[in-house]
Coordinates of N, CA and C in Angstrom, one line a residue:
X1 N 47.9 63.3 -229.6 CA 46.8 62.4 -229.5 C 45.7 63.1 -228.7
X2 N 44.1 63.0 -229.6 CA 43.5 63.8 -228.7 C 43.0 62.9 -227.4
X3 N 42.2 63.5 -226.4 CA 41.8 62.3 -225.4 C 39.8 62.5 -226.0
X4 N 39.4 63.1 -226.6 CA 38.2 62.7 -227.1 C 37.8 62.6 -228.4
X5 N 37.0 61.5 -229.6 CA 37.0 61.5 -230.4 C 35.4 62.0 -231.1
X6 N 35.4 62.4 -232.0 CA 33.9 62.4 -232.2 C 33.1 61.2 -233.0
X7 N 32.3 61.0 -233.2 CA 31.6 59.7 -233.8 C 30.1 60.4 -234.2
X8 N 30.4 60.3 -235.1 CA 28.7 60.3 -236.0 C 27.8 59.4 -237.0
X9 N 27.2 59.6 -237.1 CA 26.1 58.4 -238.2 C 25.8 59.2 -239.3
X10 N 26.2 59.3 -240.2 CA 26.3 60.3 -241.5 C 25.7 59.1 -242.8
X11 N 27.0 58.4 -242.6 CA 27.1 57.4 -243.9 C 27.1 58.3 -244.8
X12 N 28.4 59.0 -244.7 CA 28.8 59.8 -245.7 C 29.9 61.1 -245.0
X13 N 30.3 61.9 -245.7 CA 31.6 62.6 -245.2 C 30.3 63.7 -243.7
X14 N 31.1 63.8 -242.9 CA 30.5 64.3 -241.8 C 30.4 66.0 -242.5
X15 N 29.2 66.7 -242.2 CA 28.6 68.2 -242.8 C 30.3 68.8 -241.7
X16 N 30.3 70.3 -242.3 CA 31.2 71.2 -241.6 C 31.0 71.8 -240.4
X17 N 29.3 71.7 -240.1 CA 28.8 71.7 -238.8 C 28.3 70.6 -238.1
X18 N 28.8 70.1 -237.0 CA 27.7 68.8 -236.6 C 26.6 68.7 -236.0
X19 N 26.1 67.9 -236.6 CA 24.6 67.8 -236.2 C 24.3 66.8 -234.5
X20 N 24.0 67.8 -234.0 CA 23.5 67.1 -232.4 C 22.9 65.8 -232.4
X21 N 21.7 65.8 -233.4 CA 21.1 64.5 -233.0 C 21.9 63.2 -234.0
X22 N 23.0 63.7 -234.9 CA 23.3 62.6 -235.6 C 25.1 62.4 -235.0
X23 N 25.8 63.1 -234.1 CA 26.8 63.1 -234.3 C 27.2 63.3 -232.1
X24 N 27.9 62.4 -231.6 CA 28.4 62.8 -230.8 C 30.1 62.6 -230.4
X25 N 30.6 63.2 -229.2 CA 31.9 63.0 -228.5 C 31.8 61.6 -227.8
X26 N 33.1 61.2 -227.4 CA 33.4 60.7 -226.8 C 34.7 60.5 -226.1
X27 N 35.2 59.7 -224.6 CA 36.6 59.7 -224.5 C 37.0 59.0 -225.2
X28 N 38.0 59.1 -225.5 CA 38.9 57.8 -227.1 C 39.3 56.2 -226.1
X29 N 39.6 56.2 -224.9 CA 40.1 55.1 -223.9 C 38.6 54.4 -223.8
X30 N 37.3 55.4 -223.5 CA 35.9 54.7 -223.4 C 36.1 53.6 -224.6
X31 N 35.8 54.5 -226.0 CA 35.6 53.7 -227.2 C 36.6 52.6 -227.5
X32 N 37.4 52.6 -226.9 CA 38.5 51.6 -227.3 C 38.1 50.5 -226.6
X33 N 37.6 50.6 -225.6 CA 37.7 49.0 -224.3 C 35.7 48.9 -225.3
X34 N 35.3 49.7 -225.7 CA 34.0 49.4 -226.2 C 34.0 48.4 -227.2
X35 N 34.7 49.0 -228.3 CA 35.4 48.4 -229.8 C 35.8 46.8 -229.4
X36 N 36.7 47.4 -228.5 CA 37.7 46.5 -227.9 C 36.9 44.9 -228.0
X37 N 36.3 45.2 -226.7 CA 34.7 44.2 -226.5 C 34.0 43.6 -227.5
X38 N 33.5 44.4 -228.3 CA 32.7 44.5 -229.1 C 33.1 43.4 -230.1
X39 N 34.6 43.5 -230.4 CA 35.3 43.0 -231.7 C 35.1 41.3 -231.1
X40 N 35.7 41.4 -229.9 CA 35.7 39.8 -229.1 C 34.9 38.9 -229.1
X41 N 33.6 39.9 -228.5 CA 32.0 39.3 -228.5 C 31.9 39.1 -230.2
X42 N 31.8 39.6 -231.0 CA 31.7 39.0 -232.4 C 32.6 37.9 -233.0
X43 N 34.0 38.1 -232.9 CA 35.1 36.6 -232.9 C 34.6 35.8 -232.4
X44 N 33.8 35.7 -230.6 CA 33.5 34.6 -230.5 C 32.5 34.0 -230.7
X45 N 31.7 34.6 -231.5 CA 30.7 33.7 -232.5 C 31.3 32.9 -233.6
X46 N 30.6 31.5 -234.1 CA 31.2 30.8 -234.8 C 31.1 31.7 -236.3
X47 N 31.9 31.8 -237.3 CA 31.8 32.4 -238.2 C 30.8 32.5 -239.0
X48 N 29.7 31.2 -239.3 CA 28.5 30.9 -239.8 C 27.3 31.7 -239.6
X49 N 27.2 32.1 -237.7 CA 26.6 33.1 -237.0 C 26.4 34.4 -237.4
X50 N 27.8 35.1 -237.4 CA 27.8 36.6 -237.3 C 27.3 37.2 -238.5
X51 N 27.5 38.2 -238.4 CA 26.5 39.2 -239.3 C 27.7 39.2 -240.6
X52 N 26.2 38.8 -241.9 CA 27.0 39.0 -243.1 C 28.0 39.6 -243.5
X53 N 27.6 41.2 -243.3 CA 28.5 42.4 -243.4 C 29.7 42.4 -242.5
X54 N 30.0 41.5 -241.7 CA 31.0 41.5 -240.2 C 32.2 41.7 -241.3
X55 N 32.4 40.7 -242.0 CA 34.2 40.3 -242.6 C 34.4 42.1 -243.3
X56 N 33.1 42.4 -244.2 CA 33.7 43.6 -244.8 C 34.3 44.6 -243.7
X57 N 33.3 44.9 -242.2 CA 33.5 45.9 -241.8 C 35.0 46.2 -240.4
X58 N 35.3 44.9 -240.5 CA 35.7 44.2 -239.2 C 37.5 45.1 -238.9
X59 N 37.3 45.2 -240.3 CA 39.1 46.4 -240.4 C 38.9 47.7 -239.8
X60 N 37.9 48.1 -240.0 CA 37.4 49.7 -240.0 C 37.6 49.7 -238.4
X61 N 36.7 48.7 -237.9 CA 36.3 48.7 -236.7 C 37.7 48.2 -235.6
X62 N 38.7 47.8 -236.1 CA 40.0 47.2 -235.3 C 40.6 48.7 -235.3
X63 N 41.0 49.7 -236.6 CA 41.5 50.8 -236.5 C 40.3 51.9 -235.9
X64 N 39.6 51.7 -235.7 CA 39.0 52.5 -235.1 C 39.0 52.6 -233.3
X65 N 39.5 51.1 -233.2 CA 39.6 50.6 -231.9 C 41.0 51.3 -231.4
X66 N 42.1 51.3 -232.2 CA 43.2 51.3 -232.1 C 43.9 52.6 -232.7
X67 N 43.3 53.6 -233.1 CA 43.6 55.0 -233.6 C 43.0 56.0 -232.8
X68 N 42.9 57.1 -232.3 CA 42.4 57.9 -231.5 C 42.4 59.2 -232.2
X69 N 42.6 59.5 -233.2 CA 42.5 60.7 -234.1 C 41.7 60.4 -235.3
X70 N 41.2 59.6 -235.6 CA 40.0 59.6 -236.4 C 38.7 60.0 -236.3
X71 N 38.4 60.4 -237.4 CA 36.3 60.6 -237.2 C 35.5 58.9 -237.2
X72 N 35.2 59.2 -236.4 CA 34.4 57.9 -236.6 C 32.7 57.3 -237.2
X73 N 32.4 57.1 -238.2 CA 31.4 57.2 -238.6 C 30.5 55.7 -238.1
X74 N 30.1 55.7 -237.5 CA 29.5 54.5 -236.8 C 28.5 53.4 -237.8
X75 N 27.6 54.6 -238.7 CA 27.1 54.1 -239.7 C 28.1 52.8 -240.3
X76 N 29.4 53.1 -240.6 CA 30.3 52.0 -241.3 C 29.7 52.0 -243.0
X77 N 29.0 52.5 -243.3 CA 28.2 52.5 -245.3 C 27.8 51.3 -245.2
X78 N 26.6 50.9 -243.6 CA 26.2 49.6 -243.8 C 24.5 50.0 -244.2
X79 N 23.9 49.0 -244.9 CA 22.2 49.4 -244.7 C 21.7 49.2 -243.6
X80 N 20.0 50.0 -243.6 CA 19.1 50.0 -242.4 C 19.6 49.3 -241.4
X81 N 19.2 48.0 -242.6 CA 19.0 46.4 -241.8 C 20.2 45.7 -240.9
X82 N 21.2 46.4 -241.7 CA 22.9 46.0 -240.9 C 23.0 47.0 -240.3
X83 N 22.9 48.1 -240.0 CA 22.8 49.3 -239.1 C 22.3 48.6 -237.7
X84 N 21.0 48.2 -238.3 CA 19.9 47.5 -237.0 C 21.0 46.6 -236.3
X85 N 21.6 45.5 -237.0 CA 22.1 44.1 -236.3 C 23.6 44.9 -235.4
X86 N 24.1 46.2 -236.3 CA 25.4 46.7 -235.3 C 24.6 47.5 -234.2
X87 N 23.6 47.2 -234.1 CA 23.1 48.1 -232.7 C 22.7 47.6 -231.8
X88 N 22.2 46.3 -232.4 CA 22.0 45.0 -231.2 C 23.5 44.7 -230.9
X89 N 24.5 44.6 -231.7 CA 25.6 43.9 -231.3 C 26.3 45.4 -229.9
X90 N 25.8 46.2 -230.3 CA 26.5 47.6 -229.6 C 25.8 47.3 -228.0
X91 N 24.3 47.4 -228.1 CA 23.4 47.0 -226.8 C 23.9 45.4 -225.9
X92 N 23.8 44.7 -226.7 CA 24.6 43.3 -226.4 C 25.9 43.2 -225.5
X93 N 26.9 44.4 -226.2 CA 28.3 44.4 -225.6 C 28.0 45.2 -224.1
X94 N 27.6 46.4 -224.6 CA 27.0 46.8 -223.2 C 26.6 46.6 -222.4
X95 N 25.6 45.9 -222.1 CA 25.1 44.6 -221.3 C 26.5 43.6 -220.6
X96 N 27.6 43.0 -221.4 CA 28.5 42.6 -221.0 C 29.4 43.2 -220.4
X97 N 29.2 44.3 -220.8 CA 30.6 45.4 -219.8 C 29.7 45.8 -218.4
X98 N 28.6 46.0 -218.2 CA 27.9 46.2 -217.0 C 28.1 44.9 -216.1
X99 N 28.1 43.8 -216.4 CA 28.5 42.8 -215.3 C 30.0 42.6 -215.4
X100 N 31.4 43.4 -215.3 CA 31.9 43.2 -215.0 C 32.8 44.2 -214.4
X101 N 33.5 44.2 -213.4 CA 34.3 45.2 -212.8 C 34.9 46.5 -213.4
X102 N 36.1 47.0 -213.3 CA 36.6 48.7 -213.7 C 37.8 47.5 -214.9
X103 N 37.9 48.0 -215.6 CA 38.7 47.9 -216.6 C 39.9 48.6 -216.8
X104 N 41.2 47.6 -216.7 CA 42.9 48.3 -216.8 C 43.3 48.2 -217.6
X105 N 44.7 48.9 -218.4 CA 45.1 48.4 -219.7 C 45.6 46.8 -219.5
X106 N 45.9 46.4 -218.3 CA 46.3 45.0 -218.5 C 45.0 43.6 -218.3
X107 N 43.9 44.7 -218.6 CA 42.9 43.8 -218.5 C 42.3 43.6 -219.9
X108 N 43.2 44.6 -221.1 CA 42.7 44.2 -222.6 C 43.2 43.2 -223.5
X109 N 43.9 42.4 -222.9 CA 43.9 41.0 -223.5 C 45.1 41.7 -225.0
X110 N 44.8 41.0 -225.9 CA 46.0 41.5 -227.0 C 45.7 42.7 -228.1
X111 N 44.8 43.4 -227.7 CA 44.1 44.3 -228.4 C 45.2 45.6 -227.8
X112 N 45.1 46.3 -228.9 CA 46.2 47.9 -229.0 C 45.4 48.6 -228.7
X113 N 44.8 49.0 -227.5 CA 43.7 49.9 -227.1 C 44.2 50.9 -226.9
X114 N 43.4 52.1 -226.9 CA 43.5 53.6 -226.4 C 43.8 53.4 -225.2
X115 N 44.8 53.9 -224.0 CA 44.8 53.7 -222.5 C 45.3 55.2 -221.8
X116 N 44.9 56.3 -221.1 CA 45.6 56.7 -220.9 C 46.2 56.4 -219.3
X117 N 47.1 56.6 -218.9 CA 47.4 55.9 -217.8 C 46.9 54.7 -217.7
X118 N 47.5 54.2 -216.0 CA 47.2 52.6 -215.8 C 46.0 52.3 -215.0
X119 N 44.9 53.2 -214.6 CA 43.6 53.6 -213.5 C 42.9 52.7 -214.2
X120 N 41.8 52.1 -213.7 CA 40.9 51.6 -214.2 C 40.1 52.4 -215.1
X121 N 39.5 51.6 -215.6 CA 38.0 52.6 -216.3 C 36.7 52.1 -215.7
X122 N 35.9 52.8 -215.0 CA 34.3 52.6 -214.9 C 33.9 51.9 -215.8
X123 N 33.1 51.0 -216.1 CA 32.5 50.2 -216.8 C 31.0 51.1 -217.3
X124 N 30.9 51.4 -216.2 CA 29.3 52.3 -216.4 C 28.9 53.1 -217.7
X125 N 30.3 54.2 -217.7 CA 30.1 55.1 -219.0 C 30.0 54.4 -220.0
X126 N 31.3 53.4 -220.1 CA 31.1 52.5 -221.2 C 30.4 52.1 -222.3
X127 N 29.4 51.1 -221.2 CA 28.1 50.6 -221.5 C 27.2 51.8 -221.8
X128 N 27.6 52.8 -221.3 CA 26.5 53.6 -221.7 C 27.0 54.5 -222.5
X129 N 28.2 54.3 -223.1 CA 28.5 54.9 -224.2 C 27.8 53.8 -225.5
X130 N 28.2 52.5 -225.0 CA 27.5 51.5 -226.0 C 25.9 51.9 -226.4
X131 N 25.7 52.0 -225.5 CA 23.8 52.0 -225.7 C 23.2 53.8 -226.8
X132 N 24.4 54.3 -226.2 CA 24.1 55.7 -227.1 C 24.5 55.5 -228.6
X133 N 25.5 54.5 -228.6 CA 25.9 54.3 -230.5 C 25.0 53.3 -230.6
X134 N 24.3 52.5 -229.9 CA 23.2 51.8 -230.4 C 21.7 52.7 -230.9
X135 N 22.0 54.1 -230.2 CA 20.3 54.9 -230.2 C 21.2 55.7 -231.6
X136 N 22.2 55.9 -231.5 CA 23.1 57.2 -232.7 C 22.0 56.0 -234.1
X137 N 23.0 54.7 -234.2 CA 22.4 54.1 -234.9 C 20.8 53.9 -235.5
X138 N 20.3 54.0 -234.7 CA 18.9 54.2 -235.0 C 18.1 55.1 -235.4
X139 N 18.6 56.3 -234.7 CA 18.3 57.9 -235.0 C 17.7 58.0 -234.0
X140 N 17.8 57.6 -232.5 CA 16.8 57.6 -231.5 C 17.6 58.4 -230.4
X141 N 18.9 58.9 -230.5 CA 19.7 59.5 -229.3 C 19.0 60.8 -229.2
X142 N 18.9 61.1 -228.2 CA 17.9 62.4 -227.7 C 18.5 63.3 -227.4
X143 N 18.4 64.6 -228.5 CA 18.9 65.4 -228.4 C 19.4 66.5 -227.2
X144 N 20.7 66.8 -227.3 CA 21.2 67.6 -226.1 C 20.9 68.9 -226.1
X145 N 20.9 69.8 -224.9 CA 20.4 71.1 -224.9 C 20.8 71.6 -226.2
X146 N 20.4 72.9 -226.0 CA 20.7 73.6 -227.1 C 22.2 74.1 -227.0
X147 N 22.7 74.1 -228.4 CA 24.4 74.7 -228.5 C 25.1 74.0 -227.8
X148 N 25.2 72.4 -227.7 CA 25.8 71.5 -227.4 C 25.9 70.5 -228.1
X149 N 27.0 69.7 -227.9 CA 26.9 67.2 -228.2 C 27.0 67.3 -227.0
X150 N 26.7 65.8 -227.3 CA 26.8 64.9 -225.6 C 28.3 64.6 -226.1
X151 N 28.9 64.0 -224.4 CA 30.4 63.7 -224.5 C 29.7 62.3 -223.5
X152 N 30.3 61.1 -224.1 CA 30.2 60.1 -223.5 C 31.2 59.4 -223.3
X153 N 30.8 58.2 -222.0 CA 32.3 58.0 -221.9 C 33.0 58.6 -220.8
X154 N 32.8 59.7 -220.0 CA 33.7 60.7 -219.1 C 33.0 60.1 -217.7
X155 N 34.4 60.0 -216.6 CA 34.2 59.8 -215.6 C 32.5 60.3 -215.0
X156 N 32.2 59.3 -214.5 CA 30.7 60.1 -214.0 C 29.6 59.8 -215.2
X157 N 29.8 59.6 -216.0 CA 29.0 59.5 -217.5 C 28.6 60.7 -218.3
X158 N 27.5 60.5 -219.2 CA 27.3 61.6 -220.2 C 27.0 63.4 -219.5
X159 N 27.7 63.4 -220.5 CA 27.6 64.8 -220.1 C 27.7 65.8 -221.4
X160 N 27.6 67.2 -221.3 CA 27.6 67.8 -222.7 C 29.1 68.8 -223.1
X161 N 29.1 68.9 -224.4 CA 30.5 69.5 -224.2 C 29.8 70.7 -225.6
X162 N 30.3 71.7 -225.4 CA 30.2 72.7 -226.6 C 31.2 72.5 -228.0
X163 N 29.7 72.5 -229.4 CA 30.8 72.0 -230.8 C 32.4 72.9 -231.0
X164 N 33.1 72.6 -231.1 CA 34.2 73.1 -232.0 C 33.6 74.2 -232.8

């Protein structure tokens, strides 16, 4: 199992090199309690509410929650316009992880999350890993120095890691 995953916005098979402004790292335990979240805050909208595309995409995003060796393509093969509504829902969750304390694995309710050990997790990176798949989404994450990704998610928050 690795401990960090990559995630990019392609909407389509990821190039052989990755692209900085479209593709970053992350720790796989961050994205899980993210997902995790993410999946909840949308369940608990009445089903009438949520975003059309939710039922198609809603699998991708549980195994994404719950696998830690996948690519993750954040896009999901949704349009602009459902691109737009998963980045509000991304910024949204984020916001909700910032009002609340350090997160345990016994604090993920019935969800198969990534955990390594039993330590909390910072909420801070989190959220701020949320708000970066909301800018990935958009095309608005700001590119990292040169000959780097950002790695988000890691104790302390964003930081940069050198491509593969």
């Amino acid at each position: 199992m690795s401990k960090t995953r990559s995630i990019g916005c392609y909407g389509g098979p990821p190039p052989d090199l990755p692209d900085p402004e479209r593709e970053i790292w992350a720790y796989d335990g961050a994205l899980a309690i993210l997902l995790g979240q993410l999946l909840r805050d949308v369940e608990g909208i009445p089903p009438e509410h949520r975003p059309a595309w939710w039922n198609r995409r809603v699998e991708e995003l549980r195994t994404q929650a719950m696998v830690s060796d996948l690519f993750f393509d954040v896009a999901l093969g949704l349009a602009a316009e459902e691109r737009e509504e998963l980045a509000e829902l991304f910024e949204d969750t984020a916001a909700r992880l910032r009002d609340r304390p350090p997160r345990t694995p016994g604090q993920a309710d019935d969800w198969h999350l990534v955990f390594r050990g039993d330590h909390a997790y910072d909420v801070g990176p989190i959220a701020e890993l949320g708000q970066a798949l909301s800018a990935l989404l958009r095309g608005t994450l700001p590119a990292p120095p040169p000959g780097t990704l950002w790695l988000y998610g890691a104790p302390g928050g964003r930081t940069t890691i050198s491509p593969r």
